[in-house]
Amino acid sequence: MTRLVWFGTLESMARPERLDGKVVLVSGAANGIGAAVARALVDAGASVALLDVEGDALREVEAALGDRAYAQVVDVTDFDAVSAAVTSLVAHLGDIDAVIANAGIETLGWADEMPSEDFRRVVEVNLIGTWNTVRASIESLERRRGYILIVTSLSAVSNGPMNAAYNAAKAGVVAMARTMRLDLRHAGVDIGLSYLTYTDTPTARRAVEDPRMQSILRGVRGASLRPIPVDVVAQRYVRAIARRDRRLLFDRSSRLVVAMPELAQAILERMMGKQVVQLRRSERHRDDG
């Protein structure tokens, strides 16, 4: 049965789950949600395999977590490198019980102005990187009848402005996860999807605080964004692994967005459409002047 998880409810104060003896791989582990979930996993008794391209920050996380952390500096868009890293961590920690495919980037830009290389890089990290991480881990996961938590976003099903690459990549991640549920069912591997909303990370804050996005939000009646603390997300991820959840949602409005994406998209376009048009026209007028 699908469990719906709400940010700010009494469930967040429930007794912490234990993952004693489990081995969990976390991509994008050098900072933000990845580093927070690595700490939460170790606190819950798990050993953690940490992947990230940011070597110095990743090594700091590894050192802070002690003997139950093992880091590999790797670009998740390079499948051969990810495969080698997984081979190394399995040799060091043992087979993988769970994977949290968390690595991701975001680059804002209007669809008609975004450089092709920026679009490609976002898709490569968020979609191809997620595939590489999961695919390289499947053999080990199958031996443990493990669990995969794929991090997506409400942007996968409700597509706001200036985010064509990110929205497309996250939508692709959802389709990939749903397909893999069928493909891996015979092996006893379960797959969960985390539909993140605005979370208190540097990447998310940069996006929300972008002057263009702020201009749009100011014109949306009732718009009020309160970021989810990364430690709250981390605890939910620990619980998701323990319970093998299929879906994680972090606020009540997310239920509508995920269950009825066409309606949610229509509402979003109605709320933001006028502001986007006004902003783009003012930018054009300023550039022409």
C-alpha atoms as a printed R data frame, in Angstrom:
    type eleno elety resid chain resno      x       y       z
1   ATOM     1    CA   MET     A     1  0.000   0.000   0.000
2   ATOM     2    CA   THR     A     2  1.305   3.429  -0.925
3   ATOM     3    CA   ARG     A     3  2.226   5.620   2.016
4   ATOM     4    CA   LEU     A     4  1.792   9.355   1.712
5   ATOM     5    CA   VAL     A     5  4.368  11.280   3.719
6   ATOM     6    CA   TRP     A     6  3.607  14.823   4.863
7   ATOM     7    CA   PHE     A     7  6.077  17.496   5.902
8   ATOM     8    CA   GLY     A     8  5.147  18.926   9.281
9   ATOM     9    CA   THR     A     9  2.853  16.169  10.580
10  ATOM    10    CA   LEU     A    10  3.171  14.134  13.742
11  ATOM    11    CA   GLU     A    11  4.665  11.329  11.668
12  ATOM    12    CA   SER     A    12  7.880  13.333  11.463
13  ATOM    13    CA   MET     A    13  8.228  12.931  15.237
14  ATOM    14    CA   ALA     A    14  7.749   9.146  15.211
15  ATOM    15    CA   ARG     A    15 10.382   6.802  16.603
16  ATOM    16    CA   PRO     A    16 13.357   6.723  14.200
17  ATOM    17    CA   GLU     A    17 13.732   3.635  12.027
18  ATOM    18    CA   ARG     A    18 16.805   1.425  12.374
19  ATOM    19    CA   LEU     A    19 18.897   0.142   9.478
20  ATOM    20    CA   ASP     A    20 21.524  -1.757  11.424
21  ATOM    21    CA   GLY     A    21 23.888  -3.707   9.183
22  ATOM    22    CA   LYS     A    22 22.455  -2.294   5.940
23  ATOM    23    CA   VAL     A    23 24.640  -0.878   3.174
24  ATOM    24    CA   VAL     A    24 23.212   2.154   1.392
25  ATOM    25    CA   LEU     A    25 24.647   3.953  -1.632
26  ATOM    26    CA   VAL     A    26 23.961   7.691  -1.866
27  ATOM    27    CA   SER     A    27 24.790   9.729  -4.952
28  ATOM    28    CA   GLY     A    28 25.222  13.485  -4.723
29  ATOM    29    CA   ALA     A    29 26.481  12.947  -1.178
30  ATOM    30    CA   ALA     A    30 28.914  15.858  -0.838
31  ATOM    31    CA   ASN     A    31 26.381  18.430   0.359
32  ATOM    32    CA   GLY     A    32 22.721  19.298   0.714
33  ATOM    33    CA   ILE     A    33 20.254  16.438   0.969
34  ATOM    34    CA   GLY     A    34 22.890  13.834   0.104
35  ATOM    35    CA   ALA     A    35 25.157  14.754   2.995
36  ATOM    36    CA   ALA     A    36 22.205  15.027   5.389
37  ATOM    37    CA   VAL     A    37 20.843  11.621   4.444
38  ATOM    38    CA   ALA     A    38 24.312  10.076   4.771
39  ATOM    39    CA   ARG     A    39 24.460  11.343   8.364
40  ATOM    40    CA   ALA     A    40 20.948  10.088   9.088
41  ATOM    41    CA   LEU     A    41 21.763   6.653   7.666
42  ATOM    42    CA   VAL     A    42 24.854   6.274   9.819
43  ATOM    43    CA   ASP     A    43 22.847   7.393  12.857
44  ATOM    44    CA   ALA     A    44 20.311   4.674  11.972
45  ATOM    45    CA   GLY     A    45 23.026   2.020  11.978
46  ATOM    46    CA   ALA     A    46 23.739   1.705   8.252
47  ATOM    47    CA   SER     A    47 27.034   1.841   6.396
48  ATOM    48    CA   VAL     A    48 27.077   4.337   3.549
49  ATOM    49    CA   ALA     A    49 28.743   4.419   0.167
50  ATOM    50    CA   LEU     A    50 29.091   8.013  -0.960
51  ATOM    51    CA   LEU     A    51 29.344   9.175  -4.577
52  ATOM    52    CA   ASP     A    52 29.906  12.727  -5.792
53  ATOM    53    CA   VAL     A    53 32.013  14.663  -8.267
54  ATOM    54    CA   GLU     A    54 32.999  17.266  -5.628
55  ATOM    55    CA   GLY     A    55 35.991  15.504  -4.106
56  ATOM    56    CA   ASP     A    56 37.013  17.842  -1.289
57  ATOM    57    CA   ALA     A    57 33.498  18.220   0.096
58  ATOM    58    CA   LEU     A    58 32.859  14.485  -0.250
59  ATOM    59    CA   ARG     A    59 35.994  13.604   1.697
60  ATOM    60    CA   GLU     A    60 34.912  15.954   4.481
61  ATOM    61    CA   VAL     A    61 31.580  14.135   4.735
62  ATOM    62    CA   GLU     A    62 33.360  10.776   4.743
63  ATOM    63    CA   ALA     A    63 35.751  11.863   7.494
64  ATOM    64    CA   ALA     A    64 32.920  13.207   9.637
65  ATOM    65    CA   LEU     A    65 31.000   9.932   9.403
66  ATOM    66    CA   GLY     A    66 33.841   7.639  10.409
67  ATOM    67    CA   ASP     A    67 34.464   3.991   9.639
68  ATOM    68    CA   ARG     A    68 30.999   3.242   8.289
69  ATOM    69    CA   ALA     A    69 31.388   5.655   5.368
70  ATOM    70    CA   TYR     A    70 33.251   4.915   2.139
71  ATOM    71    CA   ALA     A    71 33.506   7.617  -0.529
72  ATOM    72    CA   GLN     A    72 34.274   7.442  -4.238
73  ATOM    73    CA   VAL     A    73 34.781  10.621  -6.251
74  ATOM    74    CA   VAL     A    74 32.979  10.059  -9.539
75  ATOM    75    CA   ASP     A    75 30.954  11.864 -12.194
76  ATOM    76    CA   VAL     A    76 27.635  10.023 -12.370
77  ATOM    77    CA   THR     A    77 27.371  10.732 -16.097
78  ATOM    78    CA   ASP     A    78 30.303   8.355 -16.700
79  ATOM    79    CA   PHE     A    79 28.898   4.816 -16.536
80  ATOM    80    CA   ASP     A    80 32.265   3.074 -16.539
81  ATOM    81    CA   ALA     A    81 33.462   5.230 -13.648
82  ATOM    82    CA   VAL     A    82 30.268   4.604 -11.676
83  ATOM    83    CA   SER     A    83 30.542   0.854 -12.298
84  ATOM    84    CA   ALA     A    84 34.138   0.837 -11.052
85  ATOM    85    CA   ALA     A    85 33.108   2.808  -7.966
86  ATOM    86    CA   VAL     A    86 30.306   0.364  -7.191
87  ATOM    87    CA   THR     A    87 32.676  -2.581  -7.579
88  ATOM    88    CA   SER     A    88 35.067  -0.924  -5.129
89  ATOM    89    CA   LEU     A    89 32.427  -0.106  -2.541
90  ATOM    90    CA   VAL     A    90 30.936  -3.616  -2.667
91  ATOM    91    CA   ALA     A    91 34.382  -5.032  -2.059
92  ATOM    92    CA   HIS     A    92 34.803  -2.660   0.890
93  ATOM    93    CA   LEU     A    93 31.341  -2.674   2.483
94  ATOM    94    CA   GLY     A    94 29.528  -5.681   1.028
95  ATOM    95    CA   ASP     A    95 26.484  -5.913  -1.213
96  ATOM    96    CA   ILE     A    96 24.121  -2.962  -1.462
97  ATOM    97    CA   ASP     A    97 20.783  -3.065   0.355
98  ATOM    98    CA   ALA     A    98 19.515   0.270  -0.933
99  ATOM    99    CA   VAL     A    99 20.386   3.029  -3.386
100 ATOM   100    CA   ILE     A   100 19.338   6.664  -3.058
101 ATOM   101    CA   ALA     A   101 19.777   8.188  -6.517
102 ATOM   102    CA   ASN     A   102 19.980  11.781  -5.370
103 ATOM   103    CA   ALA     A   103 22.573  13.527  -7.579
104 ATOM   104    CA   GLY     A   104 21.113  16.401  -9.556
105 ATOM   105    CA   ILE     A   105 21.684  19.899 -10.880
106 ATOM   106    CA   GLU     A   106 19.467  22.735 -12.069
107 ATOM   107    CA   THR     A   107 20.092  25.546 -14.544
108 ATOM   108    CA   LEU     A   108 17.423  28.199 -15.041
109 ATOM   109    CA   GLY     A   109 16.812  29.763 -18.435
110 ATOM   110    CA   TRP     A   110 14.067  30.528 -20.925
111 ATOM   111    CA   ALA     A   111 13.565  27.686 -23.401
112 ATOM   112    CA   ASP     A   112 14.342  29.911 -26.377
113 ATOM   113    CA   GLU     A   113 17.562  31.201 -24.804
114 ATOM   114    CA   MET     A   114 19.061  28.204 -22.957
115 ATOM   115    CA   PRO     A   115 22.362  27.068 -24.526
116 ATOM   116    CA   SER     A   116 22.225  23.531 -25.865
117 ATOM   117    CA   GLU     A   117 25.170  22.477 -23.710
118 ATOM   118    CA   ASP     A   118 23.359  23.611 -20.535
119 ATOM   119    CA   PHE     A   119 20.264  21.611 -21.459
120 ATOM   120    CA   ARG     A   120 22.361  18.546 -22.213
121 ATOM   121    CA   ARG     A   121 24.331  18.732 -18.968
122 ATOM   122    CA   VAL     A   122 21.187  18.967 -16.823
123 ATOM   123    CA   VAL     A   123 19.665  15.949 -18.582
124 ATOM   124    CA   GLU     A   124 22.924  14.012 -18.370
125 ATOM   125    CA   VAL     A   125 23.285  14.498 -14.607
126 ATOM   126    CA   ASN     A   126 19.636  14.193 -13.581
127 ATOM   127    CA   LEU     A   127 18.466  11.453 -15.941
128 ATOM   128    CA   ILE     A   128 21.481   9.630 -17.353
129 ATOM   129    CA   GLY     A   129 23.311   9.947 -14.035
130 ATOM   130    CA   THR     A   130 20.379   8.399 -12.190
131 ATOM   131    CA   TRP     A   131 20.257   5.550 -14.693
132 ATOM   132    CA   ASN     A   132 24.008   4.967 -14.435
133 ATOM   133    CA   THR     A   133 23.887   4.860 -10.628
134 ATOM   134    CA   VAL     A   134 20.999   2.420 -10.531
135 ATOM   135    CA   ARG     A   135 22.153   0.258 -13.435
136 ATOM   136    CA   ALA     A   136 25.645  -0.162 -11.999
137 ATOM   137    CA   SER     A   137 24.131  -1.269  -8.672
138 ATOM   138    CA   ILE     A   138 21.441  -3.679  -9.866
139 ATOM   139    CA   GLU     A   139 23.466  -6.889  -9.715
140 ATOM   140    CA   SER     A   140 24.398  -6.234  -6.096
141 ATOM   141    CA   LEU     A   141 20.866  -5.062  -5.231
142 ATOM   142    CA   GLU     A   142 19.362  -8.229  -6.683
143 ATOM   143    CA   ARG     A   143 21.511 -10.371  -4.428
144 ATOM   144    CA   ARG     A   144 20.081  -8.470  -1.452
145 ATOM   145    CA   ARG     A   145 16.532  -8.120  -2.825
146 ATOM   146    CA   GLY     A   146 17.145  -4.454  -2.250
147 ATOM   147    CA   TYR     A   147 15.402  -1.116  -2.556
148 ATOM   148    CA   ILE     A   148 15.943   1.878  -4.834
149 ATOM   149    CA   LEU     A   149 14.784   5.393  -3.943
150 ATOM   150    CA   ILE     A   150 14.845   7.603  -7.003
151 ATOM   151    CA   VAL     A   151 14.735  11.320  -6.287
152 ATOM   152    CA   THR     A   152 12.477  13.235  -8.610
153 ATOM   153    CA   SER     A   153 10.498  16.451  -8.158
154 ATOM   154    CA   LEU     A   154  7.012  17.856  -8.460
155 ATOM   155    CA   SER     A   155  8.541  19.543 -11.515
156 ATOM   156    CA   ALA     A   156  8.266  16.163 -13.207
157 ATOM   157    CA   VAL     A   157  4.475  16.440 -13.293
158 ATOM   158    CA   SER     A   158  3.822  20.184 -12.892
159 ATOM   159    CA   ASN     A   159  6.132  22.142 -15.156
160 ATOM   160    CA   GLY     A   160  6.999  25.706 -14.231
161 ATOM   161    CA   PRO     A   161  8.848  28.304 -16.327
162 ATOM   162    CA   MET     A   162 12.591  28.577 -17.027
163 ATOM   163    CA   ASN     A   163 13.199  24.907 -16.262
164 ATOM   164    CA   ALA     A   164 12.721  22.931 -19.469
165 ATOM   165    CA   ALA     A   165 15.832  20.801 -18.986
166 ATOM   166    CA   TYR     A   166 15.219  20.020 -15.316
167 ATOM   167    CA   ASN     A   167 11.521  19.346 -15.837
168 ATOM   168    CA   ALA     A   168 12.217  17.033 -18.771
169 ATOM   169    CA   ALA     A   169 14.922  15.124 -16.910
170 ATOM   170    CA   LYS     A   170 12.790  14.630 -13.805
171 ATOM   171    CA   ALA     A   171  9.827  13.476 -15.902
172 ATOM   172    CA   GLY     A   172 12.144  10.976 -17.560
173 ATOM   173    CA   VAL     A   173 13.277   9.739 -14.150
174 ATOM   174    CA   VAL     A   174  9.656   9.022 -13.193
175 ATOM   175    CA   ALA     A   175  9.035   7.049 -16.385
176 ATOM   176    CA   MET     A   176 12.268   5.136 -15.879
177 ATOM   177    CA   ALA     A   177 11.377   4.239 -12.282
178 ATOM   178    CA   ARG     A   178  7.916   3.026 -13.226
179 ATOM   179    CA   THR     A   179  9.329   0.826 -15.963
180 ATOM   180    CA   MET     A   180 11.971  -0.588 -13.640
181 ATOM   181    CA   ARG     A   181  9.289  -1.571 -11.129
182 ATOM   182    CA   LEU     A   182  8.000  -3.997 -13.730
183 ATOM   183    CA   ASP     A   183 11.384  -5.099 -15.007
184 ATOM   184    CA   LEU     A   184 12.851  -5.831 -11.553
185 ATOM   185    CA   ARG     A   185  9.789  -7.235  -9.803
186 ATOM   186    CA   HIS     A   186 10.934 -10.820 -10.412
187 ATOM   187    CA   ALA     A   187 14.152 -10.093  -8.493
188 ATOM   188    CA   GLY     A   188 12.400  -8.700  -5.429
189 ATOM   189    CA   VAL     A   189 13.844  -5.201  -5.912
190 ATOM   190    CA   ASP     A   190 11.406  -2.451  -4.876
191 ATOM   191    CA   ILE     A   191 11.515   1.118  -6.190
192 ATOM   192    CA   GLY     A   192 10.334   4.308  -4.542
193 ATOM   193    CA   LEU     A   193  9.904   7.798  -5.965
194 ATOM   194    CA   SER     A   194 10.553  10.911  -3.885
195 ATOM   195    CA   TYR     A   195  8.619  13.879  -5.286
196 ATOM   196    CA   LEU     A   196 10.625  16.694  -3.748
197 ATOM   197    CA   THR     A   197  9.293  20.197  -3.505
198 ATOM   198    CA   TYR     A   198 11.217  23.316  -2.400
199 ATOM   199    CA   THR     A   199 13.958  22.087  -0.067
200 ATOM   200    CA   ASP     A   200 16.495  24.146   1.861
201 ATOM   201    CA   THR     A   201 19.544  23.498  -0.323
202 ATOM   202    CA   PRO     A   202 21.823  25.968  -2.125
203 ATOM   203    CA   THR     A   203 20.606  24.740  -5.518
204 ATOM   204    CA   ALA     A   204 16.933  25.157  -4.649
205 ATOM   205    CA   ARG     A   205 17.476  28.538  -3.001
206 ATOM   206    CA   ARG     A   206 19.303  29.839  -6.063
207 ATOM   207    CA   ALA     A   207 16.376  28.823  -8.244
208 ATOM   208    CA   VAL     A   208 13.665  30.298  -6.022
209 ATOM   209    CA   GLU     A   209 15.637  33.461  -5.264
210 ATOM   210    CA   ASP     A   210 16.474  34.142  -8.912
211 ATOM   211    CA   PRO     A   211 15.196  37.693  -9.639
212 ATOM   212    CA   ARG     A   212 13.128  36.453 -12.579
213 ATOM   213    CA   MET     A   213 11.436  33.770 -10.486
214 ATOM   214    CA   GLN     A   214 10.845  36.255  -7.682
215 ATOM   215    CA   SER     A   215  9.181  38.612 -10.165
216 ATOM   216    CA   ILE     A   216  6.849  35.828 -11.258
217 ATOM   217    CA   LEU     A   217  6.039  34.693  -7.727
218 ATOM   218    CA   ARG     A   218  5.232  38.222  -6.571
219 ATOM   219    CA   GLY     A   219  2.344  38.227  -9.010
220 ATOM   220    CA   VAL     A   220  0.936  34.894  -7.881
221 ATOM   221    CA   ARG     A   221 -1.784  35.310  -5.281
222 ATOM   222    CA   GLY     A   222 -1.071  33.461  -2.080
223 ATOM   223    CA   ALA     A   223  2.405  32.308  -3.161
224 ATOM   224    CA   SER     A   224  4.413  31.512  -0.054
225 ATOM   225    CA   LEU     A   225  7.340  29.122  -0.200
226 ATOM   226    CA   ARG     A   226  8.634  27.599   2.996
227 ATOM   227    CA   PRO     A   227 11.578  25.283   2.319
228 ATOM   228    CA   ILE     A   228 11.709  21.814   3.819
229 ATOM   229    CA   PRO     A   229 14.807  21.357   6.045
230 ATOM   230    CA   VAL     A   230 17.236  18.821   4.626
231 ATOM   231    CA   ASP     A   231 17.255  16.900   7.895
232 ATOM   232    CA   VAL     A   232 13.511  16.324   7.586
233 ATOM   233    CA   VAL     A   233 14.006  14.931   4.079
234 ATOM   234    CA   ALA     A   234 16.878  12.769   5.303
235 ATOM   235    CA   GLN     A   235 14.757  11.182   8.038
236 ATOM   236    CA   ARG     A   236 12.007  10.473   5.521
237 ATOM   237    CA   TYR     A   237 14.534   8.717   3.301
238 ATOM   238    CA   VAL     A   238 15.687   6.528   6.179
239 ATOM   239    CA   ARG     A   239 12.073   5.624   6.856
240 ATOM   240    CA   ALA     A   240 11.423   4.971   3.159
241 ATOM   241    CA   ILE     A   241 14.266   2.445   3.048
242 ATOM   242    CA   ALA     A   242 13.038   0.695   6.183
243 ATOM   243    CA   ARG     A   243  9.463   0.513   4.867
244 ATOM   244    CA   ARG     A   244 10.275   0.152   1.152
245 ATOM   245    CA   ASP     A   245  7.864   2.987   0.332
246 ATOM   246    CA   ARG     A   246  6.673   3.422  -3.233
247 ATOM   247    CA   ARG     A   247  6.052   7.153  -3.031
248 ATOM   248    CA   LEU     A   248  7.083  10.082  -0.839
249 ATOM   249    CA   LEU     A   249  5.194  13.374  -0.844
250 ATOM   250    CA   PHE     A   250  6.176  16.312   1.331
251 ATOM   251    CA   ASP     A   251  3.114  18.571   1.510
252 ATOM   252    CA   ARG     A   252 -0.618  18.177   1.066
253 ATOM   253    CA   SER     A   253 -0.829  19.960  -2.277
254 ATOM   254    CA   SER     A   254  1.608  17.425  -3.737
255 ATOM   255    CA   ARG     A   255 -1.091  14.769  -3.547
256 ATOM   256    CA   LEU     A   256 -3.197  16.643  -6.114
257 ATOM   257    CA   VAL     A   257 -0.205  17.454  -8.305
258 ATOM   258    CA   VAL     A   258  0.953  13.831  -8.547
259 ATOM   259    CA   ALA     A   259 -2.509  12.272  -8.786
260 ATOM   260    CA   MET     A   260 -3.921  14.777 -11.306
261 ATOM   261    CA   PRO     A   261 -1.003  16.276 -13.267
262 ATOM   262    CA   GLU     A   262 -3.102  17.712 -16.107
263 ATOM   263    CA   LEU     A   263 -5.286  19.642 -13.680
264 ATOM   264    CA   ALA     A   264 -2.259  20.753 -11.658
265 ATOM   265    CA   GLN     A   265 -0.531  21.989 -14.807
266 ATOM   266    CA   ALA     A   266 -3.600  23.929 -15.891
267 ATOM   267    CA   ILE     A   267 -3.777  25.598 -12.467
268 ATOM   268    CA   LEU     A   268 -0.060  26.447 -12.560
269 ATOM   269    CA   GLU     A   269 -0.306  27.980 -16.030
270 ATOM   270    CA   ARG     A   270 -3.321  30.010 -14.999
271 ATOM   271    CA   MET     A   271 -1.524  31.278 -11.884
272 ATOM   272    CA   MET     A   272  1.803  32.090 -13.530
273 ATOM   273    CA   GLY     A   273  1.014  32.673 -17.193
274 ATOM   274    CA   LYS     A   274  0.256  36.397 -16.996
275 ATOM   275    CA   GLN     A   275  3.345  37.100 -14.879
276 ATOM   276    CA   VAL     A   276  5.619  35.176 -17.241
277 ATOM   277    CA   VAL     A   277  4.292  37.060 -20.271
278 ATOM   278    CA   GLN     A   278  4.746  40.404 -18.542
279 ATOM   279    CA   LEU     A   279  8.280  39.563 -17.431
280 ATOM   280    CA   ARG     A   280  9.364  38.370 -20.852
281 ATOM   281    CA   ARG     A   281  7.914  41.421 -22.572
282 ATOM   282    CA   SER     A   282  9.661  43.728 -20.125
283 ATOM   283    CA   GLU     A   283 12.964  41.920 -20.747
284 ATOM   284    CA   ARG     A   284 12.543  42.247 -24.506
285 ATOM   285    CA   HIS     A   285 11.646  45.905 -24.197
286 ATOM   286    CA   ARG     A   286 14.710  46.531 -22.010
287 ATOM   287    CA   ASP     A   287 16.989  44.677 -24.435
288 ATOM   288    CA   ASP     A   288 15.572  46.526 -27.448
289 ATOM   289    CA   GLY     A   289 16.007  49.844 -25.651
